[in-house]
Coordinates of C-alpha atoms in Angstrom, one line a residue:
Chain A
X10 CA 29.0 -1.9 -14.1
X11 CA 31.2 -4.1 -11.9
X12 CA 31.0 -7.6 -10.5
X13 CA 32.9 -8.0 -7.2
X14 CA 32.1 -10.9 -5.0
X15 CA 33.6 -11.9 -1.6
X16 CA 32.7 -15.0 0.3
X17 CA 33.6 -15.8 3.9
X18 CA 33.7 -19.5 4.9
X19 CA 35.2 -21.1 8.0
X20 CA 38.6 -21.8 6.5
X21 CA 39.1 -18.5 4.6
X22 CA 38.1 -15.8 2.1
X23 CA 37.4 -16.1 -1.6
X24 CA 37.1 -12.9 -3.7
X25 CA 36.4 -12.5 -7.4
X26 CA 36.4 -9.2 -9.3
X27 CA 35.9 -8.4 -13.0
X28 CA 38.1 -5.8 -14.6
X29 CA 35.6 -4.1 -17.0
X30 CA 35.6 -0.3 -16.8
X31 CA 33.0 1.6 -18.8
X32 CA 33.1 5.3 -19.4
X33 CA 30.3 6.4 -21.7
X34 CA 30.4 3.9 -24.6
X35 CA 34.1 3.0 -24.1
X36 CA 35.4 0.0 -22.3
X37 CA 38.7 -0.6 -20.7
X38 CA 40.3 -3.1 -18.4
X39 CA 41.5 -2.0 -14.9
X40 CA 42.2 -3.9 -11.8
X41 CA 39.5 -3.4 -9.2
X42 CA 41.1 -5.2 -6.4
X43 CA 43.9 -3.7 -4.3
X44 CA 45.9 -6.0 -2.0
X45 CA 48.0 -4.9 1.0
X46 CA 50.3 -7.5 2.2
X47 CA 52.8 -6.7 5.0
X48 CA 53.9 -8.8 7.9
X49 CA 50.7 -9.9 9.8
X50 CA 48.7 -7.5 7.7
X51 CA 46.7 -9.1 4.9
X52 CA 43.8 -7.2 3.3
X53 CA 42.1 -6.6 0.0
X54 CA 39.9 -3.7 -1.1
X55 CA 37.5 -4.1 -4.0
X56 CA 35.2 -1.3 -5.3
X57 CA 32.3 -0.6 -7.5
X58 CA 31.1 2.8 -8.5
X59 CA 32.8 5.9 -9.9
X60 CA 36.4 5.0 -10.7
X61 CA 37.6 8.6 -9.9
X62 CA 36.1 8.3 -6.4
X63 CA 37.8 5.0 -6.0
X64 CA 41.2 6.1 -7.2
X65 CA 41.3 9.1 -4.9
X66 CA 40.0 7.2 -1.8
X67 CA 42.6 4.4 -2.4
X68 CA 45.4 6.9 -2.8
X69 CA 44.4 8.7 0.4
X70 CA 44.2 5.4 2.2
X71 CA 47.6 4.2 0.9
X72 CA 49.2 7.5 2.0
X73 CA 47.7 7.0 5.5
X74 CA 48.9 3.4 5.7
X75 CA 52.4 4.4 4.6
X76 CA 52.6 6.9 7.5
X77 CA 50.8 4.7 9.9
X78 CA 51.2 0.9 9.6
X79 CA 49.7 0.4 13.0
X80 CA 46.2 -0.9 12.3
X81 CA 46.0 -4.0 14.5
X82 CA 42.4 -5.0 13.6
X83 CA 40.8 -5.0 10.2
X84 CA 37.7 -3.0 11.4
X85 CA 40.1 -0.1 12.2
X86 CA 41.5 -0.1 8.6
X87 CA 37.8 -0.3 7.4
X88 CA 37.0 2.7 9.5
X89 CA 39.9 4.6 8.1
X90 CA 38.9 3.7 4.5
X91 CA 35.4 4.9 5.3
X92 CA 36.9 8.2 6.5
X93 CA 38.7 8.6 3.2
X94 CA 35.4 8.1 1.2
X95 CA 33.9 10.9 3.3
X96 CA 36.9 13.1 2.6
X97 CA 36.4 12.5 -1.2
X98 CA 32.7 13.2 -0.7
X99 CA 33.5 16.6 0.9
X100 CA 35.8 17.4 -2.0
X101 CA 33.9 16.1 -5.0
X102 CA 30.3 15.2 -4.3
X103 CA 28.6 18.5 -5.1
X104 CA 30.7 18.9 -8.3
X105 CA 29.6 15.4 -9.4
X106 CA 26.0 16.1 -8.5
X107 CA 26.0 19.3 -10.5
X108 CA 27.2 17.3 -13.5
X109 CA 24.4 14.8 -13.0
X110 CA 26.6 12.1 -11.5
X111 CA 25.7 10.3 -8.3
X112 CA 28.5 10.1 -5.7
X113 CA 28.7 6.3 -5.7
X114 CA 31.3 3.9 -4.2
X115 CA 30.7 0.5 -2.7
X116 CA 33.7 -1.2 -1.2
X117 CA 34.4 -4.7 0.1
X118 CA 37.3 -5.1 2.4
X119 CA 38.4 -8.5 3.6
X120 CA 41.4 -10.0 5.4
X121 CA 43.1 -10.4 8.7
X122 CA 45.4 -8.1 10.7
X123 CA 47.6 -9.2 13.5
X124 CA 45.1 -8.9 16.4
X125 CA 42.1 -10.3 14.5
X126 CA 41.1 -13.7 15.9
X127 CA 40.0 -14.8 12.4
X128 CA 39.6 -13.5 8.8
X129 CA 36.9 -10.8 8.4
X130 CA 34.8 -9.4 5.7
X131 CA 33.2 -5.9 5.5
X132 CA 30.9 -3.9 3.1
X133 CA 31.4 -0.2 3.1
X134 CA 28.7 2.1 1.7
X135 CA 29.1 5.4 -0.3
X136 CA 28.4 7.3 2.9
X137 CA 31.5 5.7 4.6
X138 CA 29.4 3.6 7.1
X139 CA 29.8 -0.2 7.0
X140 CA 28.5 -3.6 8.0
X141 CA 30.4 -6.8 8.8
X142 CA 29.5 -10.0 6.8
X143 CA 29.4 -13.2 8.7
X144 CA 27.8 -16.6 9.0
X145 CA 24.2 -15.6 8.4
X146 CA 25.2 -13.7 5.2
X147 CA 28.4 -15.4 4.1
X148 CA 28.9 -13.4 0.9
X149 CA 28.5 -10.0 -0.6
X150 CA 28.3 -8.7 -4.2
X151 CA 28.8 -5.1 -5.3
X152 CA 28.0 -3.7 -8.7
X153 CA 25.8 -6.0 -10.8
X154 CA 24.6 -7.9 -7.8
X155 CA 21.3 -9.4 -8.9
X156 CA 22.0 -12.1 -11.4
X157 CA 24.6 -14.1 -9.5
X158 CA 22.8 -14.5 -6.3
X159 CA 20.6 -17.5 -7.0
X160 CA 23.4 -20.0 -7.4
X161 CA 25.2 -18.6 -4.3
X162 CA 22.1 -18.8 -2.1
X163 CA 21.6 -22.4 -3.1
X164 CA 25.2 -23.5 -2.6
X165 CA 27.0 -21.5 0.1
X166 CA 26.9 -22.0 3.8
X167 CA 29.6 -21.3 6.4
X168 CA 30.9 -24.8 6.1
X169 CA 31.5 -24.7 2.4
X170 CA 35.1 -25.4 1.5
X171 CA 37.1 -22.6 -0.1
X172 CA 37.4 -24.6 -3.4
X173 CA 33.6 -25.0 -3.6
X174 CA 33.2 -21.3 -2.8
X175 CA 35.5 -20.4 -5.7
X176 CA 33.6 -22.7 -8.0
X177 CA 30.2 -21.3 -7.1
X178 CA 31.7 -17.8 -7.2
X179 CA 33.0 -18.3 -10.7
X180 CA 29.6 -19.7 -11.9
X181 CA 27.9 -16.7 -10.3
X182 CA 30.2 -14.4 -12.2
X183 CA 29.6 -16.3 -15.4
X184 CA 25.8 -16.0 -14.9
X185 CA 26.2 -12.3 -14.6
X186 CA 28.6 -12.1 -17.6
X187 CA 26.2 -13.7 -20.0
X188 CA 23.5 -11.1 -19.1
X189 CA 25.6 -8.0 -19.0
X190 CA 27.5 -6.0 -21.5
X191 CA 29.7 -4.4 -18.9
X192 CA 30.9 -7.3 -16.8
X193 CA 33.6 -9.4 -18.4
X194 CA 36.9 -11.3 -18.2
X195 CA 39.6 -11.2 -17.2
X196 CA 38.8 -11.8 -13.5
X197 CA 41.0 -11.4 -10.5
X198 CA 40.7 -14.0 -7.8
X199 CA 42.0 -13.4 -4.3
X200 CA 42.3 -16.2 -1.8
X201 CA 43.0 -15.9 1.9
X202 CA 43.4 -18.9 4.2
X203 CA 42.6 -18.3 7.8
X204 CA 45.6 -17.4 10.0
X205 CA 48.0 -17.6 7.1
X206 CA 48.7 -13.9 6.8
X207 CA 49.4 -14.4 3.1
X208 CA 47.1 -13.0 0.4
X209 CA 47.1 -15.0 -2.8
X210 CA 46.2 -13.4 -6.2
X211 CA 45.5 -15.1 -9.5
X212 CA 44.1 -13.7 -12.8
X213 CA 42.0 -15.8 -15.1
X214 CA 41.5 -14.9 -18.7
X215 CA 38.4 -15.9 -20.7
X216 CA 40.3 -18.7 -22.6
X217 CA 41.3 -20.2 -19.3
X218 CA 37.7 -20.9 -18.3
X219 CA 35.8 -21.0 -21.6
X220 CA 35.4 -24.7 -21.4
X221 CA 34.0 -24.5 -17.9
X222 CA 31.5 -21.8 -19.0
X223 CA 30.3 -24.0 -21.9
X224 CA 30.0 -27.1 -19.7
X225 CA 28.0 -25.2 -17.1
X226 CA 25.6 -23.9 -19.8
X227 CA 25.2 -27.5 -21.1
X228 CA 24.6 -28.9 -17.6
X229 CA 22.0 -26.2 -16.9
X230 CA 20.2 -27.2 -20.1
X231 CA 20.4 -30.9 -19.2
X232 CA 19.1 -30.2 -15.7
X233 CA 16.2 -28.2 -17.3
X234 CA 15.4 -31.1 -19.6
X235 CA 15.4 -33.5 -16.7
X236 CA 12.8 -31.5 -14.7
X237 CA 9.5 -33.4 -14.9
X238 CA 6.9 -31.9 -17.2
X239 CA 3.7 -33.5 -15.9
X240 CA 2.6 -30.2 -14.2
X241 CA 3.1 -28.4 -17.5
X242 CA 1.5 -31.1 -19.6
X243 CA -1.7 -31.0 -17.4
X244 CA -1.9 -27.2 -17.9
X245 CA -1.4 -27.5 -21.6
X246 CA -4.0 -30.3 -21.8
X247 CA -6.5 -27.9 -20.3
X248 CA -5.4 -25.2 -22.7
X249 CA -6.0 -27.5 -25.7
X250 CA -9.4 -28.6 -24.2
X251 CA -10.4 -24.9 -24.0
X252 CA -9.3 -24.3 -27.5
X253 CA -11.3 -27.3 -28.8
X254 CA -14.4 -26.0 -27.0
X255 CA -14.2 -22.2 -27.2
X256 CA -16.9 -20.3 -25.3
X257 CA -19.5 -18.6 -27.4
X258 CA -18.4 -15.2 -28.6
X259 CA -19.6 -12.2 -26.6
X260 CA -21.3 -9.4 -28.4
Chain B
X27 CA 8.8 -5.8 -5.5
X28 CA 7.3 -7.8 -8.3
X29 CA 8.3 -10.5 -10.7
X30 CA 6.4 -10.4 -14.0
X31 CA 7.8 -12.2 -17.0
X32 CA 6.5 -12.5 -20.5
X33 CA 8.0 -14.6 -23.3
X34 CA 7.3 -14.5 -27.0
X35 CA 8.0 -17.7 -29.0
X36 CA 6.9 -18.7 -32.5
X37 CA 3.9 -20.6 -31.4
X38 CA 2.6 -18.2 -28.7
X39 CA 3.0 -16.2 -25.5
X40 CA 3.8 -17.4 -22.0
X41 CA 3.5 -15.0 -19.0
X42 CA 4.1 -15.5 -15.3
X43 CA 3.4 -13.0 -12.5
X44 CA 3.8 -13.3 -8.8
X45 CA 1.1 -11.9 -6.5
X46 CA 3.1 -10.4 -3.7
X47 CA 2.2 -6.8 -2.7
X48 CA 4.3 -5.0 -0.2
X49 CA 3.2 -1.8 1.5
X50 CA 5.8 -0.8 4.1
X51 CA 6.4 -3.9 6.2
X52 CA 3.1 -5.6 5.3
X53 CA 2.5 -8.1 2.6
X54 CA -0.7 -9.1 0.8
X55 CA -1.6 -11.1 -2.2
X56 CA -3.2 -9.4 -5.2
X57 CA -3.5 -10.4 -8.8
X58 CA -1.1 -8.5 -11.0
X59 CA -2.3 -9.7 -14.4
X60 CA -5.5 -8.4 -16.0
X61 CA -6.9 -10.4 -18.9
X62 CA -9.3 -9.0 -21.5
X63 CA -10.9 -11.6 -23.6
X64 CA -13.6 -10.7 -26.1
X65 CA -14.3 -12.1 -29.5
X66 CA -11.0 -11.7 -31.5
X67 CA -9.6 -9.6 -28.7
X68 CA -7.1 -11.4 -26.5
X69 CA -4.8 -9.4 -24.3
X70 CA -3.2 -9.4 -20.9
X71 CA -1.8 -6.5 -18.9
X72 CA 0.9 -7.1 -16.1
X73 CA 2.3 -4.3 -14.0
X74 CA 5.1 -3.6 -11.5
X75 CA 5.4 -0.4 -9.5
X76 CA 3.0 1.6 -7.4
X77 CA -0.2 -0.3 -7.1
X78 CA -2.3 2.9 -6.8
X79 CA -1.0 4.0 -10.2
X80 CA -1.7 0.6 -11.7
X81 CA -5.3 0.4 -10.3
X82 CA -6.2 3.9 -11.6
X83 CA -4.6 3.3 -15.0
X84 CA -6.3 -0.1 -15.4
X85 CA -9.7 1.4 -14.4
X86 CA -9.3 4.3 -16.8
X87 CA -8.3 1.8 -19.5
X88 CA -11.2 -0.5 -18.8
X89 CA -13.7 2.4 -19.0
X90 CA -12.2 3.4 -22.4
X91 CA -12.5 -0.2 -23.6
X92 CA -16.1 -0.5 -22.5
X93 CA -17.1 2.6 -24.5
X94 CA -14.8 1.8 -27.4
X95 CA -14.3 -1.9 -28.2
X96 CA -12.8 -1.0 -31.5
X97 CA -9.0 -1.6 -31.2
X98 CA -8.1 -3.8 -34.1
X99 CA -4.4 -4.0 -33.4
X100 CA -2.7 -4.6 -30.1
X101 CA -0.3 -1.6 -30.5
X102 CA -3.4 0.7 -30.5
X103 CA -4.5 -0.7 -27.2
X104 CA -0.9 -0.3 -25.9
X105 CA -0.9 3.3 -27.0
X106 CA -4.2 3.9 -25.2
X107 CA -2.9 2.3 -22.0
X108 CA 0.2 4.5 -22.3
X109 CA -2.1 7.5 -22.5
X110 CA -3.9 6.4 -19.3
X111 CA -0.5 6.2 -17.5
X112 CA 0.2 9.8 -18.6
X113 CA -3.3 10.8 -17.4
X114 CA -2.5 9.3 -13.9
X115 CA 0.9 11.1 -14.0
X116 CA -0.8 14.5 -14.6
X117 CA -3.2 13.8 -11.7
X118 CA -0.9 12.2 -9.1
X119 CA 2.8 12.5 -10.0
X120 CA 3.6 15.7 -8.1
X121 CA 1.6 14.7 -5.0
X122 CA 3.6 11.4 -5.0
X123 CA 6.9 13.2 -5.5
X124 CA 6.1 15.6 -2.6
X125 CA 5.6 12.5 -0.4
X126 CA 9.0 11.1 -1.5
X127 CA 7.5 8.5 -3.8
X128 CA 8.6 7.9 -7.3
X129 CA 5.9 7.8 -10.0
X130 CA 6.6 4.3 -11.1
X131 CA 4.8 1.8 -13.3
X132 CA 6.2 -0.6 -15.8
X133 CA 3.7 -2.6 -17.8
X134 CA 3.8 -5.6 -20.1
X135 CA 1.0 -6.1 -22.6
X136 CA 0.8 -9.2 -24.7
X137 CA -1.8 -10.7 -27.0
X138 CA -3.4 -10.6 -30.4
X139 CA -6.3 -8.5 -31.7
X140 CA -8.3 -9.2 -34.8
X141 CA -6.1 -7.5 -37.4
X142 CA -2.8 -8.5 -35.8
X143 CA -1.0 -11.0 -38.1
X144 CA 0.4 -12.7 -35.0
X145 CA 0.7 -12.5 -31.2
X146 CA 2.6 -9.4 -29.9
X147 CA 4.4 -8.3 -26.8
X148 CA 5.1 -4.8 -25.6
X149 CA 6.8 -3.1 -22.7
X150 CA 5.4 0.2 -21.6
X151 CA 7.5 2.5 -19.4
X152 CA 6.3 4.9 -16.6
X153 CA 6.4 7.8 -19.1
X154 CA 3.8 6.0 -21.3
X155 CA 6.2 5.3 -24.2
X156 CA 6.8 1.7 -25.2
X157 CA 8.9 -0.8 -27.1
X158 CA 7.9 -4.0 -28.9
X159 CA 9.6 -7.3 -27.9
X160 CA 10.5 -9.6 -30.7
X161 CA 12.9 -12.3 -31.9
X162 CA 16.2 -10.6 -30.8
X163 CA 14.8 -10.0 -27.3
X164 CA 12.2 -12.8 -26.9
X165 CA 11.3 -12.0 -23.2
X166 CA 10.9 -9.2 -20.8
X167 CA 10.9 -9.1 -17.0
X168 CA 9.5 -6.2 -14.9
X169 CA 10.1 -5.7 -11.2
X170 CA 12.8 -7.8 -9.8
X171 CA 14.4 -8.4 -13.1
X172 CA 18.0 -9.3 -12.4
X173 CA 18.1 -12.7 -10.8
X174 CA 16.0 -14.6 -13.3
X175 CA 17.8 -13.6 -16.5
X176 CA 20.7 -16.0 -16.5
X177 CA 18.6 -19.1 -17.0
X178 CA 16.4 -17.4 -19.7
X179 CA 19.4 -16.1 -21.6
X180 CA 20.8 -19.6 -21.8
X181 CA 17.6 -21.4 -22.8
X182 CA 15.2 -19.2 -24.8
X183 CA 15.3 -18.6 -28.5
X184 CA 12.4 -17.8 -30.9
X185 CA 12.0 -21.5 -31.7
X186 CA 11.6 -22.6 -28.0
X187 CA 8.4 -24.5 -27.5
X188 CA 5.8 -22.9 -25.2
X189 CA 6.1 -25.7 -22.7
X190 CA 9.9 -25.2 -22.5
X191 CA 9.3 -21.5 -22.2
X192 CA 6.9 -22.1 -19.2
X193 CA 9.5 -24.4 -17.6
X194 CA 12.4 -22.0 -18.0
X195 CA 10.1 -19.1 -16.9
X196 CA 9.1 -21.0 -13.7
X197 CA 12.7 -21.7 -12.9
X198 CA 13.6 -18.1 -13.5
X199 CA 10.8 -17.1 -11.1
X200 CA 12.0 -19.6 -8.6
X201 CA 15.6 -18.3 -8.8
X202 CA 14.2 -14.8 -8.0
X203 CA 12.0 -16.1 -5.2
X204 CA 14.9 -17.7 -3.2
X205 CA 16.8 -14.4 -3.2
X206 CA 13.9 -12.0 -2.5
X207 CA 11.6 -11.4 0.5
X208 CA 9.0 -9.7 -1.7
X209 CA 8.5 -12.1 -4.6
X210 CA 6.5 -15.2 -3.8
X211 CA 3.8 -17.7 -4.6
X212 CA 1.1 -18.0 -5.7
X213 CA 1.9 -17.3 -9.4
X214 CA -0.5 -16.6 -12.2
X215 CA 0.4 -18.1 -15.5
X216 CA -1.2 -16.8 -18.8
X217 CA -0.8 -18.8 -22.0
X218 CA -1.7 -17.6 -25.5
X219 CA -1.4 -19.8 -28.5
X220 CA -0.9 -17.9 -31.8
X221 CA -4.2 -17.2 -33.7
X222 CA -6.3 -19.0 -31.1
X223 CA -7.9 -15.8 -29.8
X224 CA -8.3 -17.5 -26.4
X225 CA -6.3 -16.4 -23.3
X226 CA -5.8 -19.2 -20.8
X227 CA -5.1 -18.5 -17.1
X228 CA -3.9 -20.9 -14.4
X229 CA -2.8 -20.2 -10.8
X230 CA 0.0 -22.3 -9.2
X231 CA 0.3 -22.4 -5.4
X232 CA 3.6 -23.1 -3.7
X233 CA 2.6 -26.7 -2.8
X234 CA 1.9 -27.4 -6.5
X235 CA 5.5 -26.8 -7.4
X236 CA 7.5 -27.3 -4.2
X237 CA 8.8 -30.7 -5.5
X238 CA 10.0 -29.0 -8.8
X239 CA 11.8 -26.2 -6.8
X240 CA 13.5 -28.8 -4.6
X241 CA 14.5 -31.0 -7.6
X242 CA 15.9 -27.9 -9.4
X243 CA 18.0 -27.0 -6.4
X244 CA 19.3 -30.5 -6.2
X245 CA 20.1 -30.7 -9.9
X246 CA 22.0 -27.4 -9.7
X247 CA 24.1 -28.7 -6.8
X248 CA 24.8 -31.9 -8.8
X249 CA 25.7 -29.9 -11.9
X250 CA 28.1 -27.8 -9.8
X251 CA 29.6 -31.0 -8.3
X252 CA 30.2 -32.3 -11.8
X253 CA 32.1 -29.3 -13.0
X254 CA 35.8 -30.3 -13.2
X255 CA 38.0 -28.9 -10.5
X256 CA 41.5 -29.1 -12.1
X257 CA 41.7 -25.3 -12.7
X258 CA 40.8 -24.8 -9.0
X259 CA 43.2 -27.5 -7.8
X260 CA 46.0 -25.9 -9.7
X261 CA 45.3 -22.5 -8.1
X262 CA 45.1 -24.0 -4.7
X263 CA 48.3 -25.9 -5.2
X264 CA 50.0 -22.6 -5.9
X265 CA 48.4 -21.1 -2.8
X266 CA 49.7 -24.0 -0.6
X267 CA 53.1 -23.7 -2.2
X268 CA 53.2 -20.0 -1.3
X269 CA 52.1 -20.7 2.2
X270 CA 54.8 -23.4 2.6
X271 CA 57.4 -20.9 1.4
X272 CA 56.3 -17.5 2.7
X273 CA 58.3 -14.4 1.5
X274 CA 60.6 -12.9 4.1
X275 CA 58.6 -10.4 6.3
X276 CA 59.1 -6.8 5.3
X277 CA 60.0 -4.2 7.9

């Protein structure tokens, strides 16, 4: 499984991806985020799903981009990437299905190209169609999406600062990591500041953030301990009362 | 979707189920936990999946139990329930598949019968086979299982007190609720104290626990604010440095 998260806030984009690749029972580390950085062309592509589908689609897309560096808006590059997914589907989908594998690729593309009025974020499905993420839904997770949402839903809003978004994003990744045997360090972080046209990449190893993980676990435990217990005590009092006065046995 | 959670700790069982039933775009409230309480026979059955499959399996099982109150160990009742799921599958599975519906029922059964040396917890799959939950995996969630795991993984161990298990369980439900449009209050709580042979049931409405939900959200935010930011500051400093000294544009 994969954990790729991208967040759009007013002042920029924050993206986090794990690097854990599983094939049967074996695990390896591969980068899941691909960055394209030319003059006034800043975009990243993150994927979850079959790595073979991803590698072919990315290569096809890179080849297109080499020939044709003329996308002026990100949605056009997103459209083009979607077309490459469809091309891979035509070539490989039935062969995969015959082998019992689902044709499966979810993609997040974020960035800003020269005629975009601001930074943009898109989710592209396995079918090549896509949606844009914006204020009402300021983030998207692909891969192991369930476990990290609770913290993001509570923290993020369009006015969140990029630093806070990275912090919440890391804790969301960490919540997923402790529950999954196929989401793990190192993580790749991509930062994009609105109108900067410069993608920034940084890799964090487990040792870099182990102290933060431990502190977060301790703080969660403390927070739990501080939640009042009167509603629980009342229920347990009634339980004890019932146990002290059991109903007559039925026959 | 459904959220049913059962936790086994040394001194007993704690189970929580939501009551939200969705059929197409309509929502209704139905109890998802069925309790059987006779003399020295204490068990609960919680289900997620197709309600029609559940209602038939439960009715078949109840009819069996009425005729034959002789299960002396919980695993035998679990076996019998699994057989009823198989019976429903024989009757309805192909008709459901033809209508594009997956035959789908996950069941948690917990409790203690007269010859059980302690309280037991089982997960039964749609195929009628089952596993027992015990120290290494002290809890099980069916339905919307992803979002509530992080908090449980961090808090629960076999020595957790029942009160703490209920608290962590409620916060796990609440994390799921804020991320799902089909998991909601009221919740039914079932408590079983080892060797008591008395099942205890309690329903909580949203208003009963709204203050706890709010407090938990606030505490999470505080905990996040208290996580050090030096590792983030360093990364953002490098980002700013790069933006101040952009590489020469490529042609």
